[in-house]
């Protein structure tokens, strides 16, 4: 099986979706009463955290190339 690269932003998005699905699933039959604002704020907060994580992860995983001097002529 081919291994996939680790992507923490997808992990956070998945955990956010799993949390919301569980909360709505427990709230529907009345096993747990989920506070309304909590459910509405969980999705934007999770997506924001996922976006920040993706930006930081991309910034740290990007290969750094040394800057070359482009002002000097190549023929000299």
CSV table of C-alpha atoms in Angstrom, one decimal:
chain,number,residue,atom,x,y,z
A,1,UNK,CA,0.0,0.0,0.0
A,2,UNK,CA,1.3,3.4,-0.9
A,3,UNK,CA,1.9,5.7,2.1
A,4,UNK,CA,0.4,9.1,2.1
A,5,UNK,CA,2.1,12.2,3.5
A,6,UNK,CA,0.9,13.4,6.9
A,7,UNK,CA,-1.4,16.4,6.7
A,8,UNK,CA,-2.4,17.8,10.1
A,9,UNK,CA,-4.8,20.3,8.6
A,10,UNK,CA,-6.9,17.4,7.3
A,11,UNK,CA,-6.7,15.7,10.7
A,12,UNK,CA,-8.1,18.8,12.4
A,13,UNK,CA,-10.9,19.2,9.8
A,14,UNK,CA,-11.8,15.5,10.2
A,15,UNK,CA,-11.9,15.8,14.0
A,16,UNK,CA,-14.0,18.9,13.7
A,17,UNK,CA,-16.5,17.1,11.4
A,18,UNK,CA,-16.5,14.0,13.7
A,19,UNK,CA,-17.2,16.2,16.8
A,20,UNK,CA,-20.1,18.0,15.1
A,21,UNK,CA,-21.5,14.7,13.7
A,22,UNK,CA,-21.3,13.1,17.2
A,23,UNK,CA,-22.9,16.2,18.8
A,24,UNK,CA,-25.8,16.3,16.4
A,25,UNK,CA,-26.2,12.5,16.6
A,26,UNK,CA,-26.4,12.6,20.3
A,27,UNK,CA,-28.7,15.6,20.3
A,28,UNK,CA,-31.2,14.2,17.9
A,29,UNK,CA,-32.6,11.4,20.0
A,30,UNK,CA,-32.3,13.5,23.2
A,31,UNK,CA,-29.3,11.7,24.8
A,32,UNK,CA,-27.4,14.9,25.1
A,33,UNK,CA,-28.5,18.5,24.9
A,34,UNK,CA,-26.0,20.4,22.9
A,35,UNK,CA,-25.9,24.1,23.5
A,36,UNK,CA,-26.8,25.9,20.3
A,37,UNK,CA,-24.0,28.5,20.1
A,38,UNK,CA,-21.4,25.8,20.8
A,39,UNK,CA,-22.5,23.8,17.7
A,40,UNK,CA,-22.5,26.9,15.5
A,41,UNK,CA,-19.1,28.1,16.6
A,42,UNK,CA,-17.4,24.7,16.4
A,43,UNK,CA,-17.3,24.6,12.6
A,44,UNK,CA,-15.8,28.0,12.0
A,45,UNK,CA,-13.4,27.6,14.8
A,46,UNK,CA,-12.3,24.2,13.5
A,47,UNK,CA,-11.9,25.5,9.9
A,48,UNK,CA,-9.9,28.5,11.1
A,49,UNK,CA,-7.6,26.3,13.2
A,50,UNK,CA,-7.3,23.9,10.2
A,51,UNK,CA,-6.3,26.9,7.9
A,52,UNK,CA,-3.8,28.2,10.3
A,53,UNK,CA,-2.3,24.7,10.7
A,54,UNK,CA,-2.1,24.3,6.9
A,55,UNK,CA,-0.3,27.6,6.5
A,56,UNK,CA,2.2,26.8,9.2
A,57,UNK,CA,2.7,23.3,7.9
A,58,UNK,CA,3.3,24.5,4.3
A,59,UNK,CA,5.7,27.2,5.5
A,60,UNK,CA,7.7,24.7,7.5
A,61,UNK,CA,7.7,21.9,4.9
A,62,UNK,CA,8.6,24.1,1.9
A,63,UNK,CA,12.1,23.5,0.6
A,64,UNK,CA,14.4,26.5,1.1
A,65,UNK,CA,16.5,27.3,-2.0
A,66,UNK,CA,19.6,29.5,-1.5
A,67,UNK,CA,19.2,32.8,-3.2
A,68,UNK,CA,21.6,33.2,-6.1
A,69,UNK,CA,23.0,36.5,-7.3
A,70,UNK,CA,21.1,37.2,-10.6
A,71,UNK,CA,22.7,40.7,-11.1
A,72,UNK,CA,26.1,39.4,-12.1
A,73,UNK,CA,26.5,38.5,-15.8
A,74,UNK,CA,27.0,34.8,-16.5
A,75,UNK,CA,29.8,35.2,-19.0
A,76,UNK,CA,32.2,36.9,-16.6
